[in-house]
Amino acid sequence: MAADPVRAAIFKRLDTDATLTALLSGPHEIHEEKAPAGTEPPYIIFQRQAGTEQWVFGQGNERAIWLVRGVCRGGPSTKAEEIDQRCRELLHRTKLAVPGGNLTILRESPVSYGDDADGEHWFYRGGLYRVFTP
């Protein structure tokens, strides 16, 4: 099965930015859906949330929503907020090449929440991005 070109384009855009990767606990701490057990924050999780397919005379395109969020734990949420800000700079109002054309990404809304695990507070800061595919 071929890799999802949207997922690959978002990952590449984030993973190749030195400013963003410098904010993470390691050079490639960008994960789809969830981080592997034992991954040290701060890191990024991104995942597809929903989508709508549109068909016009046989040509299909999609408007999907992707969640991209920074994760940190313990003290202030600053690291997750910095990651979110850089992701916004990289993704909002961006066109990325995919097979068949370019996709366009627009940030729709911020996401901010936290939870407690293993005796520490975890912070999640990010955004929902509408992705328009060719």
mmCIF file of N, CA and C in Angstrom:
data_model
loop_
_atom_site.group_PDB
_atom_site.id
_atom_site.type_symbol
_atom_site.label_atom_id
_atom_site.label_comp_id
_atom_site.label_asym_id
_atom_site.label_seq_id
_atom_site.Cartn_x
_atom_site.Cartn_y
_atom_site.Cartn_z
ATOM 1 N N MET A 1 0.838 -1.176 0.000
ATOM 2 C CA MET A 1 0.000 0.000 0.000
ATOM 3 C C MET A 1 0.886 1.243 0.000
ATOM 4 N N ALA A 2 0.554 2.186 -0.839
ATOM 5 C CA ALA A 2 1.325 3.430 -0.942
ATOM 6 C C ALA A 2 1.060 4.324 0.264
ATOM 7 N N ALA A 3 2.066 5.081 0.620
ATOM 8 C CA ALA A 3 1.926 6.027 1.725
ATOM 9 C C ALA A 3 0.938 7.123 1.356
ATOM 10 N N ASP A 4 0.208 7.616 2.339
ATOM 11 C CA ASP A 4 -0.720 8.725 2.138
ATOM 12 C C ASP A 4 0.102 9.961 1.755
ATOM 13 N N PRO A 5 -0.121 10.525 0.571
ATOM 14 C CA PRO A 5 0.688 11.666 0.134
ATOM 15 C C PRO A 5 0.492 12.911 0.997
ATOM 16 N N VAL A 6 -0.686 13.084 1.577
ATOM 17 C CA VAL A 6 -0.916 14.231 2.457
ATOM 18 C C VAL A 6 -0.099 14.060 3.730
ATOM 19 N N ARG A 7 -0.175 12.895 4.324
ATOM 20 C CA ARG A 7 0.608 12.613 5.537
ATOM 21 C C ARG A 7 2.096 12.816 5.266
ATOM 22 N N ALA A 8 2.563 12.291 4.146
ATOM 23 C CA ALA A 8 3.983 12.416 3.795
ATOM 24 C C ALA A 8 4.385 13.875 3.600
ATOM 25 N N ALA A 9 3.518 14.673 2.975
ATOM 26 C CA ALA A 9 3.840 16.090 2.729
ATOM 27 C C ALA A 9 3.887 16.878 4.034
ATOM 28 N N ILE A 10 2.935 16.634 4.929
ATOM 29 C CA ILE A 10 2.942 17.329 6.223
ATOM 30 C C ILE A 10 4.176 16.932 7.020
ATOM 31 N N PHE A 11 4.453 15.628 7.076
ATOM 32 C CA PHE A 11 5.632 15.166 7.819
ATOM 33 C C PHE A 11 6.903 15.800 7.271
ATOM 34 N N LYS A 12 7.074 15.793 5.970
ATOM 35 C CA LYS A 12 8.289 16.348 5.365
ATOM 36 C C LYS A 12 8.429 17.828 5.677
ATOM 37 N N ARG A 13 7.323 18.570 5.589
ATOM 38 C CA ARG A 13 7.368 20.006 5.872
ATOM 39 C C ARG A 13 7.836 20.265 7.293
ATOM 40 N N LEU A 14 7.356 19.478 8.248
ATOM 41 C CA LEU A 14 7.738 19.666 9.643
ATOM 42 C C LEU A 14 9.136 19.127 9.930
ATOM 43 N N ASP A 15 9.428 17.946 9.432
ATOM 44 C CA ASP A 15 10.680 17.257 9.770
ATOM 45 C C ASP A 15 11.920 17.907 9.169
ATOM 46 N N THR A 16 11.764 18.687 8.126
ATOM 47 C CA THR A 16 12.931 19.291 7.475
ATOM 48 C C THR A 16 13.194 20.723 7.937
ATOM 49 N N ASP A 17 12.461 21.198 8.926
ATOM 50 C CA ASP A 17 12.661 22.553 9.430
ATOM 51 C C ASP A 17 13.546 22.523 10.670
ATOM 52 N N ALA A 18 14.741 23.076 10.544
ATOM 53 C CA ALA A 18 15.713 23.038 11.643
ATOM 54 C C ALA A 18 15.229 23.813 12.865
ATOM 55 N N THR A 19 14.529 24.905 12.667
ATOM 56 C CA THR A 19 14.015 25.689 13.800
ATOM 57 C C THR A 19 13.026 24.858 14.609
ATOM 58 N N LEU A 20 12.143 24.145 13.923
ATOM 59 C CA LEU A 20 11.169 23.313 14.619
ATOM 60 C C LEU A 20 11.840 22.129 15.300
ATOM 61 N N THR A 21 12.683 21.415 14.591
ATOM 62 C CA THR A 21 13.285 20.213 15.189
ATOM 63 C C THR A 21 14.197 20.562 16.365
ATOM 64 N N ALA A 22 14.717 21.792 16.411
ATOM 65 C CA ALA A 22 15.523 22.215 17.561
ATOM 66 C C ALA A 22 14.674 22.345 18.828
ATOM 67 N N LEU A 23 13.370 22.509 18.689
ATOM 68 C CA LEU A 23 12.473 22.609 19.838
ATOM 69 C C LEU A 23 12.106 21.245 20.415
ATOM 70 N N LEU A 24 12.408 20.179 19.698
ATOM 71 C CA LEU A 24 12.007 18.831 20.087
ATOM 72 C C LEU A 24 13.103 18.129 20.883
ATOM 73 N N SER A 25 12.739 17.032 21.548
ATOM 74 C CA SER A 25 13.710 16.293 22.357
ATOM 75 C C SER A 25 14.731 15.542 21.512
ATOM 76 N N GLY A 26 14.438 15.366 20.226
ATOM 77 C CA GLY A 26 15.352 14.702 19.303
ATOM 78 C C GLY A 26 15.069 15.180 17.901
ATOM 79 N N PRO A 27 15.931 14.848 16.949
ATOM 80 C CA PRO A 27 15.806 15.408 15.600
ATOM 81 C C PRO A 27 14.592 14.936 14.805
ATOM 82 N N HIS A 28 14.010 13.817 15.133
ATOM 83 C CA HIS A 28 12.877 13.308 14.350
ATOM 84 C C HIS A 28 11.709 12.919 15.251
ATOM 85 N N GLU A 29 11.424 13.729 16.236
ATOM 86 C CA GLU A 29 10.357 13.413 17.189
ATOM 87 C C GLU A 29 9.020 13.972 16.717
ATOM 88 N N ILE A 30 8.630 13.546 15.515
ATOM 89 C CA ILE A 30 7.347 13.896 14.915
ATOM 90 C C ILE A 30 6.641 12.577 14.626
ATOM 91 N N HIS A 31 5.486 12.371 15.244
ATOM 92 C CA HIS A 31 4.839 11.063 15.218
ATOM 93 C C HIS A 31 3.404 11.159 14.722
ATOM 94 N N GLU A 32 2.998 10.151 13.972
ATOM 95 C CA GLU A 32 1.615 10.078 13.528
ATOM 96 C C GLU A 32 0.788 9.340 14.572
ATOM 97 N N GLU A 33 -0.305 9.933 14.978
ATOM 98 C CA GLU A 33 -1.304 9.419 15.911
ATOM 99 C C GLU A 33 -0.837 9.342 17.356
ATOM 100 N N LYS A 34 0.293 8.740 17.641
ATOM 101 C CA LYS A 34 0.791 8.718 19.020
ATOM 102 C C LYS A 34 2.296 8.466 19.007
ATOM 103 N N ALA A 35 2.933 8.909 20.067
ATOM 104 C CA ALA A 35 4.374 8.702 20.193
ATOM 105 C C ALA A 35 4.627 7.297 20.747
ATOM 106 N N PRO A 36 5.710 6.673 20.322
ATOM 107 C CA PRO A 36 6.045 5.356 20.879
ATOM 108 C C PRO A 36 6.268 5.439 22.390
ATOM 109 N N ALA A 37 6.006 4.353 23.087
ATOM 110 C CA ALA A 37 6.226 4.303 24.532
ATOM 111 C C ALA A 37 7.658 4.704 24.855
ATOM 112 N N GLY A 38 7.804 5.523 25.873
ATOM 113 C CA GLY A 38 9.121 5.955 26.311
ATOM 114 C C GLY A 38 9.668 7.178 25.594
ATOM 115 N N THR A 39 8.934 7.738 24.626
ATOM 116 C CA THR A 39 9.388 8.932 23.921
ATOM 117 C C THR A 39 9.418 10.107 24.887
ATOM 118 N N GLU A 40 10.535 10.783 24.922
ATOM 119 C CA GLU A 40 10.678 11.932 25.809
ATOM 120 C C GLU A 40 10.138 13.193 25.151
ATOM 121 N N PRO A 41 9.270 13.927 25.846
ATOM 122 C CA PRO A 41 8.809 15.200 25.302
ATOM 123 C C PRO A 41 9.915 16.252 25.417
ATOM 124 N N PRO A 42 9.833 17.310 24.697
ATOM 125 C CA PRO A 42 8.740 17.691 23.811
ATOM 126 C C PRO A 42 8.830 16.997 22.448
ATOM 127 N N TYR A 43 7.656 16.767 21.872
ATOM 128 C CA TYR A 43 7.550 16.155 20.550
ATOM 129 C C TYR A 43 6.260 16.612 19.885
ATOM 130 N N ILE A 44 6.052 16.160 18.658
ATOM 131 C CA ILE A 44 4.867 16.513 17.887
ATOM 132 C C ILE A 44 4.086 15.245 17.571
ATOM 133 N N ILE A 45 2.766 15.358 17.664
ATOM 134 C CA ILE A 45 1.865 14.312 17.186
ATOM 135 C C ILE A 45 0.954 14.950 16.142
ATOM 136 N N PHE A 46 0.800 14.283 15.017
ATOM 137 C CA PHE A 46 -0.158 14.770 14.026
ATOM 138 C C PHE A 46 -1.012 13.606 13.553
ATOM 139 N N GLN A 47 -2.264 13.916 13.210
ATOM 140 C CA GLN A 47 -3.170 12.862 12.774
ATOM 141 C C GLN A 47 -4.359 13.446 12.037
ATOM 142 N N ARG A 48 -4.860 12.647 11.148
ATOM 143 C CA ARG A 48 -6.064 13.017 10.411
ATOM 144 C C ARG A 48 -7.263 12.899 11.350
ATOM 145 N N GLN A 49 -8.120 13.905 11.331
ATOM 146 C CA GLN A 49 -9.296 13.914 12.196
ATOM 147 C C GLN A 49 -10.581 13.579 11.446
ATOM 148 N N ALA A 50 -10.745 14.147 10.267
ATOM 149 C CA ALA A 50 -11.977 13.968 9.497
ATOM 150 C C ALA A 50 -11.723 14.430 8.072
ATOM 151 N N GLY A 51 -12.689 14.181 7.209
ATOM 152 C CA GLY A 51 -12.551 14.642 5.837
ATOM 153 C C GLY A 51 -13.845 14.498 5.066
ATOM 154 N N THR A 52 -13.942 15.274 4.012
ATOM 155 C CA THR A 52 -15.097 15.227 3.129
ATOM 156 C C THR A 52 -14.603 15.057 1.709
ATOM 157 N N GLU A 53 -15.063 14.007 1.047
ATOM 158 C CA GLU A 53 -14.706 13.809 -0.352
ATOM 159 C C GLU A 53 -15.704 14.542 -1.222
ATOM 160 N N GLN A 54 -15.191 15.149 -2.279
ATOM 161 C CA GLN A 54 -16.045 15.838 -3.237
ATOM 162 C C GLN A 54 -15.745 15.286 -4.617
ATOM 163 N N TRP A 55 -16.805 14.972 -5.346
ATOM 164 C CA TRP A 55 -16.650 14.385 -6.673
ATOM 165 C C TRP A 55 -17.306 15.289 -7.703
ATOM 166 N N VAL A 56 -16.541 15.646 -8.723
ATOM 167 C CA VAL A 56 -17.055 16.485 -9.801
ATOM 168 C C VAL A 56 -16.650 15.837 -11.119
ATOM 169 N N PHE A 57 -17.605 15.297 -11.833
ATOM 170 C CA PHE A 57 -17.349 14.706 -13.148
ATOM 171 C C PHE A 57 -16.202 13.700 -13.124
ATOM 172 N N GLY A 58 -16.177 12.856 -12.105
ATOM 173 C CA GLY A 58 -15.181 11.803 -12.041
ATOM 174 C C GLY A 58 -13.896 12.177 -11.337
ATOM 175 N N GLN A 59 -13.635 13.450 -11.166
ATOM 176 C CA GLN A 59 -12.415 13.891 -10.482
ATOM 177 C C GLN A 59 -12.733 14.112 -9.011
ATOM 178 N N GLY A 60 -12.086 13.373 -8.139
ATOM 179 C CA GLY A 60 -12.345 13.527 -6.719
ATOM 180 C C GLY A 60 -11.295 14.391 -6.045
ATOM 181 N N ASN A 61 -11.732 15.143 -5.067
ATOM 182 C CA ASN A 61 -10.783 15.831 -4.196
ATOM 183 C C ASN A 61 -11.317 15.742 -2.774
ATOM 184 N N GLU A 62 -10.507 16.140 -1.845
ATOM 185 C CA GLU A 62 -10.883 15.966 -0.451
ATOM 186 C C GLU A 62 -10.530 17.205 0.344
ATOM 187 N N ARG A 63 -11.344 17.459 1.340
ATOM 188 C CA ARG A 63 -11.072 18.510 2.303
ATOM 189 C C ARG A 63 -10.993 17.826 3.660
ATOM 190 N N ALA A 64 -9.778 17.568 4.076
ATOM 191 C CA ALA A 64 -9.556 16.837 5.328
ATOM 192 C C ALA A 64 -9.136 17.796 6.428
ATOM 193 N N ILE A 65 -9.346 17.375 7.660
ATOM 194 C CA ILE A 65 -8.883 18.136 8.820
ATOM 195 C C ILE A 65 -7.813 17.306 9.514
ATOM 196 N N TRP A 66 -6.672 17.931 9.729
ATOM 197 C CA TRP A 66 -5.556 17.288 10.421
ATOM 198 C C TRP A 66 -5.287 18.045 11.712
ATOM 199 N N LEU A 67 -5.009 17.318 12.779
ATOM 200 C CA LEU A 67 -4.611 17.891 14.055
ATOM 201 C C LEU A 67 -3.095 17.787 14.163
ATOM 202 N N VAL A 68 -2.450 18.910 14.422
ATOM 203 C CA VAL A 68 -1.002 18.945 14.631
ATOM 204 C C VAL A 68 -0.790 19.606 15.989
ATOM 205 N N ARG A 69 -0.109 18.900 16.908
ATOM 206 C CA ARG A 69 0.041 19.459 18.243
ATOM 207 C C ARG A 69 1.408 19.156 18.842
ATOM 208 N N GLY A 70 1.886 20.113 19.612
ATOM 209 C CA GLY A 70 3.100 19.940 20.391
ATOM 210 C C GLY A 70 2.747 19.372 21.750
ATOM 211 N N VAL A 71 3.641 18.560 22.286
ATOM 212 C CA VAL A 71 3.408 17.906 23.573
ATOM 213 C C VAL A 71 4.595 18.174 24.487
ATOM 214 N N CYS A 72 4.306 18.597 25.723
ATOM 215 C CA CYS A 72 5.347 18.693 26.750
ATOM 216 C C CYS A 72 4.725 18.279 28.074
ATOM 217 N N ARG A 73 5.546 18.113 29.085
ATOM 218 C CA ARG A 73 5.032 17.706 30.392
ATOM 219 C C ARG A 73 5.754 18.469 31.491
ATOM 220 N N GLY A 74 5.148 18.429 32.682
ATOM 221 C CA GLY A 74 5.751 19.076 33.835
ATOM 222 C C GLY A 74 5.409 20.549 33.884
ATOM 223 N N GLY A 75 6.427 21.372 34.081
ATOM 224 C CA GLY A 75 6.301 22.819 34.230
ATOM 225 C C GLY A 75 5.493 23.500 33.156
ATOM 226 N N PRO A 76 5.694 24.758 32.929
ATOM 227 C CA PRO A 76 4.787 25.518 32.057
ATOM 228 C C PRO A 76 4.649 24.899 30.663
ATOM 229 N N SER A 77 3.584 25.299 29.990
ATOM 230 C CA SER A 77 3.271 24.783 28.658
ATOM 231 C C SER A 77 4.073 25.464 27.557
ATOM 232 N N THR A 78 5.076 26.226 27.922
ATOM 233 C CA THR A 78 5.827 27.047 26.966
ATOM 234 C C THR A 78 6.371 26.246 25.793
ATOM 235 N N LYS A 79 6.978 25.105 26.027
ATOM 236 C CA LYS A 79 7.564 24.320 24.929
ATOM 237 C C LYS A 79 6.502 23.898 23.923
ATOM 238 N N ALA A 80 5.357 23.415 24.410
ATOM 239 C CA ALA A 80 4.278 23.014 23.505
ATOM 240 C C ALA A 80 3.763 24.222 22.728
ATOM 241 N N GLU A 81 3.688 25.376 23.363
ATOM 242 C CA GLU A 81 3.233 26.597 22.691
ATOM 243 C C GLU A 81 4.226 27.040 21.620
ATOM 244 N N GLU A 82 5.519 26.931 21.909
ATOM 245 C CA GLU A 82 6.539 27.278 20.910
ATOM 246 C C GLU A 82 6.466 26.343 19.698
ATOM 247 N N ILE A 83 6.270 25.065 19.954
ATOM 248 C CA ILE A 83 6.130 24.091 18.865
ATOM 249 C C ILE A 83 4.901 24.430 18.026
ATOM 250 N N ASP A 84 3.786 24.715 18.700
ATOM 251 C CA ASP A 84 2.560 25.074 17.988
ATOM 252 C C ASP A 84 2.777 26.315 17.117
ATOM 253 N N GLN A 85 3.432 27.321 17.653
ATOM 254 C CA GLN A 85 3.660 28.544 16.888
ATOM 255 C C GLN A 85 4.495 28.272 15.633
ATOM 256 N N ARG A 86 5.532 27.459 15.779
ATOM 257 C CA ARG A 86 6.370 27.162 14.605
ATOM 258 C C ARG A 86 5.599 26.311 13.589
ATOM 259 N N CYS A 87 4.810 25.364 14.059
ATOM 260 C CA CYS A 87 3.987 24.569 13.138
ATOM 261 C C CYS A 87 3.025 25.476 12.381
ATOM 262 N N ARG A 88 2.461 26.435 13.066
ATOM 263 C CA ARG A 88 1.557 27.386 12.401
ATOM 264 C C ARG A 88 2.295 28.165 11.320
ATOM 265 N N GLU A 89 3.500 28.631 11.631
ATOM 266 C CA GLU A 89 4.298 29.365 10.637
ATOM 267 C C GLU A 89 4.614 28.497 9.419
ATOM 268 N N LEU A 90 4.809 27.212 9.636
ATOM 269 C CA LEU A 90 5.166 26.302 8.545
ATOM 270 C C LEU A 90 3.973 25.821 7.729
ATOM 271 N N LEU A 91 2.805 25.721 8.352
ATOM 272 C CA LEU A 91 1.671 25.084 7.684
ATOM 273 C C LEU A 91 0.564 26.030 7.230
ATOM 274 N N HIS A 92 0.263 27.059 8.000
ATOM 275 C CA HIS A 92 -0.874 27.922 7.676
ATOM 276 C C HIS A 92 -0.643 28.693 6.379
ATOM 277 N N ARG A 93 -1.622 28.610 5.481
ATOM 278 C CA ARG A 93 -1.570 29.289 4.189
ATOM 279 C C ARG A 93 -0.386 28.807 3.345
ATOM 280 N N THR A 94 -0.180 27.501 3.372
ATOM 281 C CA THR A 94 0.940 26.882 2.670
ATOM 282 C C THR A 94 0.421 25.989 1.548
ATOM 283 N N LYS A 95 1.181 25.928 0.466
ATOM 284 C CA LYS A 95 0.934 24.965 -0.611
ATOM 285 C C LYS A 95 2.094 23.970 -0.601
ATOM 286 N N LEU A 96 1.750 22.684 -0.643
ATOM 287 C CA LEU A 96 2.763 21.628 -0.663
ATOM 288 C C LEU A 96 2.514 20.736 -1.869
ATOM 289 N N ALA A 97 3.588 20.312 -2.494
ATOM 290 C CA ALA A 97 3.479 19.453 -3.672
ATOM 291 C C ALA A 97 3.139 18.024 -3.266
ATOM 292 N N VAL A 98 2.174 17.453 -3.983
ATOM 293 C CA VAL A 98 1.815 16.045 -3.850
ATOM 294 C C VAL A 98 1.575 15.522 -5.262
ATOM 295 N N PRO A 99 1.624 14.214 -5.450
ATOM 296 C CA PRO A 99 1.321 13.688 -6.785
ATOM 297 C C PRO A 99 -0.040 14.190 -7.267
ATOM 298 N N GLY A 100 -0.081 14.707 -8.462
ATOM 299 C CA GLY A 100 -1.327 15.205 -9.022
ATOM 300 C C GLY A 100 -1.556 16.691 -8.831
ATOM 301 N N GLY A 101 -0.649 17.377 -8.120
ATOM 302 C CA GLY A 101 -0.823 18.823 -7.931
ATOM 303 C C GLY A 101 -0.286 19.302 -6.601
ATOM 304 N N ASN A 102 -0.903 20.353 -6.107
ATOM 305 C CA ASN A 102 -0.513 20.932 -4.819
ATOM 306 C C ASN A 102 -1.682 20.841 -3.853
ATOM 307 N N LEU A 103 -1.368 20.663 -2.585
ATOM 308 C CA LEU A 103 -2.403 20.765 -1.573
ATOM 309 C C LEU A 103 -2.237 22.099 -0.871
ATOM 310 N N THR A 104 -3.325 22.618 -0.365
ATOM 311 C CA THR A 104 -3.321 23.887 0.356
ATOM 312 C C THR A 104 -3.735 23.614 1.792
ATOM 313 N N ILE A 105 -3.049 24.249 2.747
ATOM 314 C CA ILE A 105 -3.322 24.044 4.160
ATOM 315 C C ILE A 105 -3.693 25.379 4.804
ATOM 316 N N LEU A 106 -4.782 25.375 5.561
ATOM 317 C CA LEU A 106 -5.224 26.559 6.299
ATOM 318 C C LEU A 106 -5.535 26.161 7.734
ATOM 319 N N ARG A 107 -5.007 26.905 8.676
ATOM 320 C CA ARG A 107 -5.317 26.634 10.084
ATOM 321 C C ARG A 107 -6.728 27.129 10.366
ATOM 322 N N GLU A 108 -7.533 26.254 10.961
ATOM 323 C CA GLU A 108 -8.922 26.603 11.259
ATOM 324 C C GLU A 108 -9.140 27.033 12.700
ATOM 325 N N SER A 109 -8.508 26.349 13.627
ATOM 326 C CA SER A 109 -8.732 26.700 15.024
ATOM 327 C C SER A 109 -7.619 26.155 15.906
ATOM 328 N N PRO A 110 -7.380 26.818 17.032
ATOM 329 C CA PRO A 110 -6.383 26.322 17.974
ATOM 330 C C PRO A 110 -6.940 25.170 18.805
ATOM 331 N N VAL A 111 -6.026 24.388 19.344
ATOM 332 C CA VAL A 111 -6.366 23.279 20.237
ATOM 333 C C VAL A 111 -5.470 23.405 21.462
ATOM 334 N N SER A 112 -6.068 23.325 22.647
ATOM 335 C CA SER A 112 -5.308 23.454 23.885
ATOM 336 C C SER A 112 -5.976 22.613 24.961
ATOM 337 N N TYR A 113 -5.253 21.633 25.472
ATOM 338 C CA TYR A 113 -5.788 20.814 26.552
ATOM 339 C C TYR A 113 -4.631 20.164 27.300
ATOM 340 N N GLY A 114 -4.944 19.533 28.402
ATOM 341 C CA GLY A 114 -3.940 18.837 29.200
ATOM 342 C C GLY A 114 -4.560 17.649 29.895
ATOM 343 N N ASP A 115 -3.687 16.797 30.411
ATOM 344 C CA ASP A 115 -4.154 15.698 31.247
ATOM 345 C C ASP A 115 -3.026 15.276 32.172
ATOM 346 N N ASP A 116 -3.366 14.427 33.108
ATOM 347 C CA ASP A 116 -2.386 13.957 34.083
ATOM 348 C C ASP A 116 -2.107 12.487 33.855
ATOM 349 N N ALA A 117 -0.823 12.146 33.869
ATOM 350 C CA ALA A 117 -0.402 10.752 33.734
ATOM 351 C C ALA A 117 0.922 10.573 34.469
ATOM 352 N N ASP A 118 1.065 9.468 35.124
ATOM 353 C CA ASP A 118 2.301 9.145 35.840
ATOM 354 C C ASP A 118 2.715 10.247 36.800
ATOM 355 N N GLY A 119 1.743 10.899 37.419
ATOM 356 C CA GLY A 119 2.029 11.920 38.412
ATOM 357 C C GLY A 119 2.487 13.262 37.861
ATOM 358 N N GLU A 120 2.383 13.445 36.555
ATOM 359 C CA GLU A 120 2.789 14.717 35.945
ATOM 360 C C GLU A 120 1.676 15.238 35.048
ATOM 361 N N HIS A 121 1.693 16.557 34.856
ATOM 362 C CA HIS A 121 0.725 17.166 33.949
ATOM 363 C C HIS A 121 1.333 17.234 32.553
ATOM 364 N N TRP A 122 0.555 16.852 31.552
ATOM 365 C CA TRP A 122 0.962 16.896 30.151
ATOM 366 C C TRP A 122 0.191 18.006 29.458
ATOM 367 N N PHE A 123 0.881 18.784 28.629
ATOM 368 C CA PHE A 123 0.277 19.882 27.894
ATOM 369 C C PHE A 123 0.255 19.551 26.406
ATOM 370 N N TYR A 124 -0.867 19.845 25.761
ATOM 371 C CA TYR A 124 -1.034 19.653 24.318
ATOM 372 C C TYR A 124 -1.480 20.985 23.725
ATOM 373 N N ARG A 125 -0.676 21.544 22.831
ATOM 374 C CA ARG A 125 -1.010 22.809 22.187
ATOM 375 C C ARG A 125 -0.839 22.631 20.686
ATOM 376 N N GLY A 126 -1.845 23.016 19.924
ATOM 377 C CA GLY A 126 -1.738 22.829 18.488
ATOM 378 C C GLY A 126 -2.873 23.478 17.741
ATOM 379 N N GLY A 127 -3.178 22.906 16.589
ATOM 380 C CA GLY A 127 -4.233 23.465 15.763
ATOM 381 C C GLY A 127 -4.846 22.426 14.853
ATOM 382 N N LEU A 128 -6.061 22.727 14.433
ATOM 383 C CA LEU A 128 -6.735 21.946 13.405
ATOM 384 C C LEU A 128 -6.489 22.641 12.073
ATOM 385 N N TYR A 129 -6.031 21.870 11.099
ATOM 386 C CA TYR A 129 -5.683 22.405 9.789
ATOM 387 C C TYR A 129 -6.573 21.781 8.727
ATOM 388 N N ARG A 130 -7.212 22.623 7.943
ATOM 389 C CA ARG A 130 -8.013 22.160 6.804
ATOM 390 C C ARG A 130 -7.054 21.970 5.631
ATOM 391 N N VAL A 131 -7.060 20.772 5.054
ATOM 392 C CA VAL A 131 -6.164 20.448 3.936
ATOM 393 C C VAL A 131 -7.022 20.224 2.701
ATOM 394 N N PHE A 132 -6.792 21.032 1.682
ATOM 395 C CA PHE A 132 -7.501 20.925 0.410
ATOM 396 C C PHE A 132 -6.604 20.181 -0.561
ATOM 397 N N THR A 133 -7.044 19.020 -1.030
ATOM 398 C CA THR A 133 -6.231 18.220 -1.940
ATOM 399 C C THR A 133 -6.718 18.390 -3.373
ATOM 400 N N PRO A 134 -5.793 18.151 -4.342
ATOM 401 C CA PRO A 134 -6.183 18.289 -5.747
ATOM 402 C C PRO A 134 -7.127 17.179 -6.179
#
